[in-house]
XYZ file of N, CA and C in Angstrom:
699
model
N -10.001 -27.083 13.610
C -9.476 -25.733 13.863
C -8.905 -25.110 12.601
N -8.173 -25.898 11.785
C -7.591 -25.359 10.569
C -8.672 -24.907 9.600
N -9.791 -25.696 9.536
C -10.867 -25.314 8.637
C -11.499 -23.993 9.067
N -11.697 -23.823 10.388
C -12.251 -22.571 10.886
C -11.314 -21.408 10.593
N -10.013 -21.650 10.770
C -9.030 -20.603 10.488
C -9.048 -20.242 9.003
N -9.147 -21.261 8.135
C -9.195 -21.002 6.697
C -10.429 -20.181 6.337
N -11.552 -20.491 6.964
C -12.767 -19.724 6.701
C -12.607 -18.280 7.153
N -11.967 -18.089 8.310
C -11.731 -16.726 8.796
C -10.813 -15.965 7.849
N -9.799 -16.659 7.320
C -8.884 -16.030 6.372
C -9.626 -15.603 5.109
N -10.482 -16.491 4.598
C -11.224 -16.148 3.375
C -12.152 -14.960 3.603
N -12.824 -14.964 4.738
C -13.730 -13.853 5.044
C -12.966 -12.544 5.147
N -11.826 -12.581 5.815
C -11.024 -11.362 5.976
C -10.465 -10.894 4.638
N -10.026 -11.835 3.800
C -9.395 -11.481 2.533
C -10.375 -10.851 1.557
N -11.671 -11.088 1.744
C -12.667 -10.482 0.858
C -12.552 -8.959 0.847
N -12.128 -8.391 1.978
C -11.964 -6.935 2.043
C -10.671 -6.482 1.369
N -9.732 -7.406 1.212
C -8.446 -7.088 0.577
C -8.545 -7.191 -0.938
N -9.338 -8.148 -1.392
C -9.388 -8.479 -2.821
C -9.630 -7.286 -3.740
N -10.556 -6.361 -3.426
C -10.796 -5.247 -4.363
C -9.595 -4.334 -4.583
N -8.627 -4.329 -3.656
C -7.469 -3.439 -3.807
C -6.182 -4.210 -4.081
N -6.296 -5.502 -4.393
C -5.092 -6.308 -4.657
C -4.265 -5.738 -5.807
N -4.952 -5.398 -6.903
C -4.234 -4.876 -8.065
C -3.534 -3.567 -7.723
N -4.246 -2.691 -7.037
C -3.650 -1.401 -6.656
C -2.427 -1.598 -5.768
N -2.547 -2.489 -4.787
C -1.435 -2.727 -3.870
C -0.224 -3.281 -4.605
N -0.457 -4.245 -5.492
C 0.674 -4.806 -6.238
C 1.301 -3.757 -7.143
N 0.469 -3.025 -7.891
C 1.014 -2.026 -8.810
C 1.807 -0.953 -8.072
N 1.315 -0.560 -6.896
C 2.059 0.412 -6.098
C 3.380 -0.169 -5.641
N 3.361 -1.428 -5.206
C 4.608 -2.078 -4.787
C 5.581 -2.194 -5.951
N 5.041 -2.499 -7.132
C 5.900 -2.666 -8.308
C 6.574 -1.351 -8.686
N 5.811 -0.264 -8.685
C 6.413 1.013 -9.062
C 7.391 1.497 -8.001
N 7.145 1.138 -6.726
C 8.082 1.533 -5.670
C 9.346 0.685 -5.689
N 9.185 -0.624 -5.835
C 10.345 -1.525 -5.804
C 11.081 -1.544 -7.139
N 10.343 -1.384 -8.228
C 10.967 -1.426 -9.544
C 11.263 -2.831 -10.029
N 10.951 -3.842 -9.222
C 11.260 -5.229 -9.554
C 10.043 -6.092 -9.237
N 9.674 -6.967 -10.154
C 8.440 -7.751 -10.013
C 8.480 -8.656 -8.785
N 9.558 -9.405 -8.610
C 9.637 -10.351 -7.491
C 9.604 -9.627 -6.146
N 10.295 -8.504 -6.057
C 10.274 -7.726 -4.816
C 8.869 -7.186 -4.541
N 8.167 -6.801 -5.605
C 6.807 -6.288 -5.437
C 5.879 -7.378 -4.917
N 6.008 -8.590 -5.451
C 5.195 -9.704 -4.968
C 5.475 -9.980 -3.492
N 6.738 -9.954 -3.131
C 7.109 -10.204 -1.736
C 6.546 -9.110 -0.827
N 6.653 -7.860 -1.261
C 6.135 -6.743 -0.463
C 4.631 -6.861 -0.291
N 3.931 -7.256 -1.343
C 2.477 -7.419 -1.264
C 2.113 -8.499 -0.253
N 2.767 -9.651 -0.346
C 2.478 -10.745 0.591
C 2.785 -10.332 2.023
N 3.901 -9.647 2.212
C 4.301 -9.217 3.557
C 3.299 -8.245 4.146
N 2.841 -7.291 3.333
C 1.892 -6.279 3.824
C 0.576 -6.917 4.238
N 0.072 -7.835 3.411
C -1.210 -8.475 3.716
C -1.083 -9.351 4.958
N -0.006 -10.120 5.047
C 0.183 -10.986 6.209
C 0.336 -10.172 7.487
N 1.096 -9.088 7.424
C 1.276 -8.246 8.614
C -0.039 -7.621 9.055
N -0.854 -7.209 8.082
C -2.158 -6.632 8.420
C -3.028 -7.668 9.126
N -2.972 -8.904 8.658
C -3.754 -9.973 9.290
C -3.256 -10.256 10.711
N -1.947 -10.372 10.875
C -1.385 -10.705 12.182
C -1.597 -9.589 13.199
N -1.709 -8.365 12.721
C -1.910 -7.232 13.628
C -3.382 -6.980 13.925
N -4.238 -7.941 13.540
C -5.672 -7.800 13.808
C -6.256 -6.547 13.169
N -5.818 -6.237 11.955
C -6.360 -5.078 11.258
C -7.805 -5.344 10.877
N -8.737 -4.684 11.525
C -10.155 -4.863 11.221
C -10.477 -4.364 9.829
N -11.596 -4.823 9.291
C -11.958 -4.461 7.917
C -12.970 -3.322 7.863
N -13.081 -2.576 8.947
C -14.022 -1.467 8.978
C -13.431 -0.205 8.367
N -13.858 0.937 8.900
C -13.437 2.229 8.364
C -11.913 2.382 8.444
N -11.330 2.855 7.366
C -9.886 3.075 7.330
C -9.063 1.853 6.992
N -9.728 0.725 6.689
C -8.998 -0.518 6.428
C -8.070 -0.386 5.223
N -8.583 0.184 4.145
C -7.755 0.287 2.937
C -6.556 1.200 3.147
N -6.748 2.265 3.898
C -5.616 3.153 4.161
C -4.553 2.452 5.005
N -5.007 1.625 5.965
C -4.046 0.866 6.763
C -3.301 -0.153 5.899
N -4.018 -0.748 4.961
C -3.363 -1.673 4.039
C -2.329 -0.948 3.179
N -2.705 0.223 2.676
C -1.766 0.992 1.846
C -0.529 1.389 2.644
N -0.729 1.766 3.898
C 0.407 2.130 4.752
C 1.308 0.921 4.990
N 0.688 -0.249 5.231
C 1.473 -1.472 5.419
C 2.232 -1.821 4.147
N 1.592 -1.598 2.993
C 2.238 -1.865 1.714
C 3.439 -0.946 1.502
N 3.294 0.326 1.838
C 4.412 1.263 1.673
C 5.597 0.848 2.538
N 5.316 0.469 3.782
C 6.402 0.033 4.660
C 7.107 -1.200 4.099
N 6.319 -2.159 3.641
C 6.899 -3.393 3.105
C 7.679 -3.125 1.821
N 7.148 -2.265 0.960
C 7.818 -1.960 -0.310
C 9.128 -1.224 -0.072
N 9.130 -0.263 0.841
C 10.370 0.459 1.139
C 11.404 -0.483 1.746
N 10.948 -1.360 2.632
C 11.869 -2.314 3.248
C 12.497 -3.214 2.187
N 11.696 -3.678 1.238
C 12.210 -4.537 0.172
C 13.124 -3.769 -0.770
N 12.688 -2.580 -1.186
C 13.448 -1.805 -2.169
C 14.792 -1.342 -1.632
N 14.856 -1.026 -0.346
C 16.077 -0.475 0.227
C 16.958 -1.529 0.883
N 16.540 -2.792 0.815
C 17.375 -3.876 1.335
C 18.547 -4.116 0.377
N 19.524 -4.883 0.819
C 20.668 -5.194 -0.050
C 20.202 -5.901 -1.317
N 19.250 -6.821 -1.159
C 18.707 -7.536 -2.318
C 17.978 -6.577 -3.248
N 17.235 -5.635 -2.657
C 16.488 -4.689 -3.462
C 17.387 -3.752 -4.244
N 18.453 -3.315 -3.623
C 19.385 -2.396 -4.292
C 20.063 -3.079 -5.478
N 20.317 -4.380 -5.341
C 20.995 -5.122 -6.404
C 20.039 -5.696 -7.438
N 18.739 -5.652 -7.173
C 17.757 -6.280 -8.062
C 17.675 -5.567 -9.406
N 17.350 -6.318 -10.427
C 17.174 -5.760 -11.762
C 15.903 -4.922 -11.816
N 15.974 -3.792 -12.493
C 14.798 -2.933 -12.667
C 13.954 -3.522 -13.789
N 12.741 -3.979 -13.462
C 11.890 -4.644 -14.463
C 10.567 -3.928 -14.705
N 10.300 -2.832 -14.001
C 9.017 -2.152 -14.193
C 8.925 -1.650 -15.631
N 7.878 -2.049 -16.378
C 7.844 -1.758 -17.817
C 7.268 -0.412 -18.206
N 6.761 0.356 -17.261
C 6.074 1.592 -17.612
C 4.572 1.383 -17.600
N 3.832 2.377 -18.045
C 2.367 2.340 -17.892
C 1.668 1.518 -18.969
N 2.349 1.197 -20.053
C 1.721 0.401 -21.098
C 0.689 1.190 -21.885
N -0.289 0.483 -22.443
C -1.302 1.113 -23.281
C -2.295 1.908 -22.429
N -2.633 3.082 -22.919
C -3.565 3.954 -22.204
C -4.541 4.578 -23.207
N -5.510 5.276 -22.659
C -6.488 5.981 -23.489
C -5.835 7.230 -24.079
N -5.538 7.180 -25.359
C -4.839 8.287 -26.005
C -5.703 9.529 -26.137
N -7.020 9.393 -25.925
C -7.907 10.559 -26.026
C -7.821 11.439 -24.783
N -7.313 10.897 -23.689
C -7.164 11.698 -22.477
C -5.845 12.465 -22.550
N -5.853 13.788 -22.412
C -4.620 14.574 -22.584
C -3.537 14.233 -21.553
N -3.937 13.920 -20.336
C -2.957 13.581 -19.302
C -2.290 12.256 -19.630
N -3.094 11.251 -19.954
C -2.544 9.937 -20.270
C -1.750 9.970 -21.570
N -2.211 10.766 -22.519
C -1.486 10.887 -23.779
C -0.088 11.462 -23.545
N -0.006 12.474 -22.687
C 1.302 13.061 -22.381
C 2.166 12.066 -21.609
N 1.556 11.391 -20.642
C 2.323 10.445 -19.823
C 2.872 9.306 -20.669
N 2.098 8.847 -21.636
C 2.552 7.744 -22.484
C 3.739 8.144 -23.355
N 3.899 9.444 -23.592
C 5.022 9.936 -24.398
C 6.308 10.129 -23.587
N 6.198 10.017 -22.271
C 7.349 10.248 -21.411
C 8.214 8.985 -21.305
N 9.460 9.179 -20.933
C 10.331 8.033 -20.689
C 9.871 7.314 -19.421
N 10.290 6.063 -19.274
C 9.840 5.231 -18.160
C 10.176 5.874 -16.816
N 11.341 6.504 -16.723
C 11.726 7.127 -15.455
C 10.724 8.200 -15.046
N 10.289 9.022 -15.997
C 9.320 10.072 -15.688
C 7.963 9.469 -15.344
N 7.559 8.442 -16.074
C 6.298 7.769 -15.748
C 6.335 7.252 -14.312
N 7.448 6.681 -13.930
C 7.569 6.168 -12.564
C 7.480 7.301 -11.545
N 8.145 8.404 -11.813
C 8.097 9.543 -10.896
C 6.662 10.039 -10.718
N 5.921 10.095 -11.814
C 4.541 10.581 -11.754
C 3.680 9.655 -10.902
N 3.837 8.355 -11.077
C 3.038 7.412 -10.291
C 3.474 7.400 -8.823
N 4.756 7.548 -8.575
C 5.218 7.600 -7.185
C 4.667 8.827 -6.464
N 4.676 9.963 -7.161
C 4.239 11.214 -6.550
C 2.722 11.342 -6.520
N 2.093 11.178 -7.666
C 0.667 11.473 -7.781
C -0.218 10.247 -7.575
N 0.332 9.054 -7.755
C -0.439 7.836 -7.530
C -0.265 7.295 -6.122
N 1.001 7.139 -5.699
C 1.302 6.616 -4.360
C 1.317 7.709 -3.302
N 1.406 8.970 -3.719
C 1.404 10.078 -2.768
C 2.679 10.228 -1.976
N 3.817 9.821 -2.553
C 5.090 9.899 -1.842
C 5.663 11.314 -1.900
N 6.415 11.658 -0.887
C 7.105 12.951 -0.867
C 8.311 12.903 -1.800
N 8.849 14.075 -2.121
C 10.050 14.116 -2.963
C 11.224 13.424 -2.261
N 11.274 13.520 -0.953
C 12.337 12.857 -0.194
C 12.232 11.341 -0.323
N 11.007 10.822 -0.193
C 10.802 9.378 -0.320
C 11.098 8.913 -1.738
N 10.703 9.715 -2.727
C 10.978 9.368 -4.121
C 12.481 9.290 -4.362
N 13.220 10.223 -3.791
C 14.674 10.216 -3.956
C 15.292 8.954 -3.355
N 14.712 8.441 -2.274
C 15.219 7.210 -1.674
C 15.057 6.010 -2.601
N 13.995 6.026 -3.400
C 13.698 4.883 -4.257
C 14.317 4.982 -5.644
N 14.760 6.147 -6.017
C 15.321 6.361 -7.353
C 16.765 6.822 -7.238
N 17.373 6.994 -8.360
C 18.754 7.486 -8.389
C 18.804 9.008 -8.501
N 17.679 9.658 -8.326
C 17.609 11.107 -8.441
C 17.671 11.764 -7.067
N 18.115 13.009 -7.039
C 18.047 13.799 -5.822
C 16.632 14.365 -5.691
N 16.328 14.932 -4.530
C 15.013 15.547 -4.348
C 14.785 16.670 -5.356
N 15.818 17.472 -5.572
C 15.701 18.600 -6.509
C 15.466 18.104 -7.931
N 16.151 17.049 -8.320
C 15.971 16.507 -9.665
C 14.568 15.938 -9.842
N 14.099 15.210 -8.843
C 12.755 14.640 -8.916
C 11.711 15.751 -8.980
N 11.864 16.762 -8.133
C 10.922 17.876 -8.108
C 10.903 18.598 -9.461
N 12.082 18.828 -10.028
C 12.173 19.525 -11.309
C 11.549 18.728 -12.440
N 11.802 17.426 -12.481
C 11.243 16.575 -13.527
C 9.715 16.541 -13.446
N 9.203 16.453 -12.243
C 7.745 16.445 -12.059
C 7.125 17.788 -12.426
N 7.804 18.858 -12.062
C 7.290 20.190 -12.390
C 7.217 20.377 -13.907
N 8.227 19.908 -14.601
C 8.233 20.037 -16.062
C 7.132 19.178 -16.691
N 6.884 18.011 -16.108
C 5.803 17.174 -16.627
C 4.451 17.869 -16.461
N 4.224 18.454 -15.305
C 2.970 19.175 -15.068
C 2.812 20.308 -16.080
N 3.903 21.005 -16.365
C 3.845 22.099 -17.348
C 3.476 21.585 -18.733
N 4.038 20.446 -19.128
C 3.709 19.873 -20.435
C 2.242 19.454 -20.489
N 1.733 18.945 -19.378
C 0.316 18.571 -19.328
C -0.575 19.797 -19.454
N -0.207 20.878 -18.774
C -1.016 22.104 -18.828
C -1.159 22.608 -20.263
N -0.084 22.485 -21.034
C -0.144 22.969 -22.408
C -1.119 22.150 -23.258
N -1.405 20.928 -22.856
C -2.335 20.073 -23.589
C -3.792 20.351 -23.204
N -3.982 20.987 -22.063
C -5.328 21.180 -21.540
C -5.942 22.495 -22.020
N -7.265 22.549 -21.976
C -7.953 23.811 -22.234
C -7.604 24.794 -21.117
N -7.723 26.080 -21.442
C -7.371 27.098 -20.452
C -8.184 26.953 -19.175
N -9.431 26.543 -19.309
C -10.296 26.416 -18.136
C -9.881 25.256 -17.231
N -9.075 24.335 -17.751
C -8.680 23.152 -16.978
C -7.256 23.225 -16.440
N -6.492 24.195 -16.875
C -5.073 24.217 -16.523
C -4.825 24.381 -15.033
N -5.717 25.073 -14.350
C -5.547 25.235 -12.905
C -5.768 23.952 -12.133
N -6.418 22.972 -12.771
C -6.678 21.692 -12.115
C -5.767 20.589 -12.625
N -4.672 20.971 -13.257
C -3.801 19.987 -13.906
C -3.298 18.925 -12.924
N -2.812 19.350 -11.766
C -2.254 18.375 -10.825
C -3.320 17.442 -10.279
N -4.508 17.957 -10.036
C -5.602 17.102 -9.573
C -5.977 16.085 -10.654
N -5.953 16.506 -11.902
C -6.273 15.599 -13.008
C -5.193 14.541 -13.169
N -3.935 14.945 -12.970
C -2.824 13.980 -13.038
C -2.965 12.942 -11.927
N -3.278 13.397 -10.718
C -3.431 12.482 -9.584
C -4.559 11.481 -9.838
N -5.660 11.964 -10.400
C -6.793 11.077 -10.665
C -6.412 9.983 -11.663
N -5.718 10.358 -12.717
C -5.321 9.364 -13.716
C -4.234 8.433 -13.179
N -3.329 8.959 -12.367
C -2.276 8.118 -11.795
C -2.872 7.050 -10.883
N -3.856 7.419 -10.100
C -4.515 6.452 -9.208
C -5.309 5.427 -10.005
N -5.902 5.852 -11.103
C -6.612 4.899 -11.959
C -5.637 3.895 -12.576
N -4.468 4.357 -12.954
C -3.469 3.444 -13.516
C -3.037 2.411 -12.485
N -2.865 2.839 -11.247
C -2.457 1.897 -10.204
C -3.562 0.889 -9.903
N -4.811 1.295 -10.064
C -5.934 0.423 -9.704
C -6.257 -0.622 -10.770
N -5.755 -0.455 -11.980
C -6.134 -1.390 -13.042
C -5.315 -2.677 -12.948
N -5.916 -3.770 -13.402
C -5.236 -5.058 -13.389
C -4.766 -5.378 -14.794
N -3.455 -5.359 -14.988
C -2.876 -5.641 -16.284
C -2.499 -7.108 -16.432
N -1.879 -7.464 -17.566
C -1.517 -8.860 -17.828
C -0.565 -9.451 -16.783
N 0.317 -8.625 -16.229
C 1.286 -9.146 -15.270
C 0.862 -9.041 -13.819
N -0.313 -8.477 -13.566
C -0.771 -8.306 -12.191
C -1.242 -9.646 -11.630
N -0.755 -10.069 -10.479
C -1.194 -11.351 -9.912
C -2.700 -11.373 -9.688
N -3.312 -12.491 -9.994
C -4.759 -12.635 -9.773
C -5.018 -12.726 -8.265
N -6.128 -12.151 -7.784
C -6.428 -12.224 -6.349
C -6.417 -13.644 -5.794
N -6.860 -14.620 -6.592
C -6.857 -16.010 -6.118
C -5.440 -16.486 -5.849
N -4.507 -16.079 -6.704
C -3.103 -16.437 -6.507
C -2.547 -15.773 -5.254
N -2.897 -14.509 -5.060
C -2.450 -13.791 -3.868
C -3.020 -14.440 -2.617
N -4.288 -14.831 -2.687
C -4.915 -15.446 -1.509
C -4.250 -16.768 -1.148
N -3.956 -17.592 -2.149
C -3.340 -18.887 -1.850
C -2.010 -18.714 -1.122
N -1.218 -17.750 -1.578
C 0.061 -17.495 -0.916
C -0.157 -16.960 0.495
N -1.131 -16.065 0.636
C -1.438 -15.502 1.953
C -1.934 -16.578 2.908
N -2.828 -17.445 2.432
C -3.380 -18.495 3.286
C -2.283 -19.427 3.787
N -1.388 -19.840 2.884
C -0.311 -20.744 3.269
C 0.586 -20.106 4.325
N 0.928 -18.832 4.133
C 1.814 -18.155 5.081
C 1.114 -17.891 6.407
N -0.165 -17.533 6.348
C -0.909 -17.238 7.576
C -1.088 -18.489 8.425
N -1.422 -19.617 7.770
C -1.620 -20.850 8.513
C -0.315 -21.370 9.101
N 0.781 -21.206 8.354
C 2.070 -21.698 8.848
C 2.681 -20.780 9.904
N 2.203 -19.523 9.949
C 2.775 -18.568 10.899
C 2.185 -18.689 12.289
N 1.102 -19.478 12.414
C 0.444 -19.566 13.713
C -0.287 -18.295 14.066
N -0.775 -17.587 13.021
C -1.452 -16.312 13.267
C -2.648 -16.430 14.168
N -3.404 -17.566 14.004
C -4.565 -17.737 14.863
C -4.182 -17.816 16.313
N -3.069 -18.537 16.582
C -2.602 -18.636 17.956
C -2.175 -17.305 18.515
N -1.543 -16.493 17.676
C -1.121 -15.163 18.127
C -2.331 -14.311 18.462
N -3.383 -14.423 17.665
C -4.587 -13.637 17.941
C -5.214 -14.063 19.251
N -5.298 -15.390 19.480
C -5.874 -15.890 20.725
C -5.053 -15.410 21.910
N -3.727 -15.449 21.779
C -2.857 -14.992 22.864
C -3.100 -13.534 23.192
N -3.318 -12.708 22.137
C -3.565 -11.291 22.375
C -4.888 -11.092 23.094
N -5.905 -11.890 22.715
C -7.209 -11.774 23.367
C -7.100 -12.181 24.833
N -6.400 -13.302 25.092
C -6.239 -13.754 26.469
C -5.444 -12.746 27.290
N -4.434 -12.154 26.652
C -3.639 -11.147 27.348
C -4.473 -9.936 27.720
N -5.332 -9.512 26.803
C -6.200 -8.365 27.086
C -7.174 -8.695 28.216
N -7.699 -9.928 28.185
C -8.625 -10.331 29.255
C -7.920 -10.363 30.603
N -6.679 -10.858 30.614
C -5.916 -10.903 31.859
C -5.662 -9.506 32.400
N -5.338 -8.576 31.509
C -5.101 -7.199 31.931
C -6.374 -6.600 32.528
N -7.516 -6.916 31.923
C -8.784 -6.407 32.438
C -9.051 -6.954 33.834
N -8.810 -8.254 34.025
C -9.019 -8.863 35.347
C -8.099 -8.243 36.393
N -6.852 -7.982 36.003
C -5.910 -7.360 36.925
C -6.358 -5.952 37.289
N -6.887 -5.227 36.307
C -7.366 -3.871 36.570
C -8.544 -3.896 37.530
N -9.458 -4.864 37.320
C -10.602 -4.985 38.218
C -10.168 -5.361 39.632
N -9.162 -6.253 39.728
C -8.659 -6.650 41.038
C -8.038 -5.461 41.763
N -7.277 -4.641 41.036
C -6.670 -3.448 41.643
C -7.742 -2.473 42.118
N -8.780 -2.291 41.274
C -9.860 -1.389 41.658
C -10.549 -1.894 42.922
N -10.759 -3.214 43.019
C -11.374 -3.782 44.206
C -10.520 -3.597 45.439
N -9.210 -3.741 45.281
C -8.291 -3.581 46.409
C -8.311 -2.139 46.914
N -8.319 -1.176 45.970
C -8.376 0.229 46.391
C -9.693 0.539 47.107
N -10.792 -0.045 46.611
C -12.096 0.170 47.253
C -12.100 -0.386 48.679
N -11.536 -1.592 48.844
C -11.488 -2.200 50.166
C -10.617 -1.371 51.108
N -9.500 -0.876 50.583
C -8.601 -0.051 51.399
C -9.324 1.220 51.854
N -10.096 1.836 50.925
C -10.813 3.072 51.280
C -11.856 2.815 52.357
N -12.522 1.653 52.269
C -13.530 1.315 53.280
C -12.876 1.116 54.648
N -11.762 0.416 54.673
C -11.065 0.173 55.943
C -10.549 1.448 56.548
N -10.044 2.365 55.696
C -9.512 3.636 56.222
C -10.622 4.458 56.863
N -11.829 4.482 56.237
C -12.943 5.244 56.796
C -13.383 4.721 58.157
N -13.204 3.401 58.377
C -13.554 2.835 59.667
C -12.493 3.170 60.711
C-alpha cells in the first residue's frame, strides 16, 4: 500500500514541479523569511494534496491560492512577525531591459512591493498587512516606480508600462535562483509529510462517504416512489 501511495504522490507531484520555483519565490517575497517561505510552500502543497486538488484545468491557480493562504498564515503568525527579514531582493537581472534595469536600481523594499503587487497580484490592503507600510504609502511608492519606468520607455510603450512591469515581475518569480529549493528536495519533504499524515486514508474515507451519501439518496428516492405508488392505490 505504501508503494502504491508513493507512486500516486509522484504522479501527482509532476504537475506541481513546473511551478515549484514560482511558488517558493512568491512565498519568500510574501513572508520575507526563507524558513517561513519553505514552510508555507510545504503546507500549500500538502493541503492541495489532502483536499484532492485535481491536476486538470485551474490546478496552478488553486495551488497559487493555497500558497497565498499558507504564506499569509505564516507571515502574520507570532513567529512570522518576529522572524528576521532575509529576502535579498531580485539579484542579477538583464540590464538591457528598461523595466528590470529600473527595478534593479530600487531599494529592496520597493523591489518587494513591485513583486507583491505585479508578480503576486496582491491588493494594496494585502501588501500593507505584509509590510510596515500603510495602504497609501504602498500605493504611492508603486505609483512613483511606475512613473520612473515610463521615463525609461519609448513614448509608444509608456501606455503599457504596468503590463510590462507585471510581465517582468512574474518572470522573476518563475526563475530558479541559487537559493531556490530544488523540486526533488521539495518532493522528498512533501512525500514524508503526506505519507505520515495518512492522506491516503483520508481520501478513501471521502470516497466512501460520498458513496454512502449516494446510496442514501437512492434509498430516499425509492421510498418516495413507493409512497407515491401506494397513495395512488
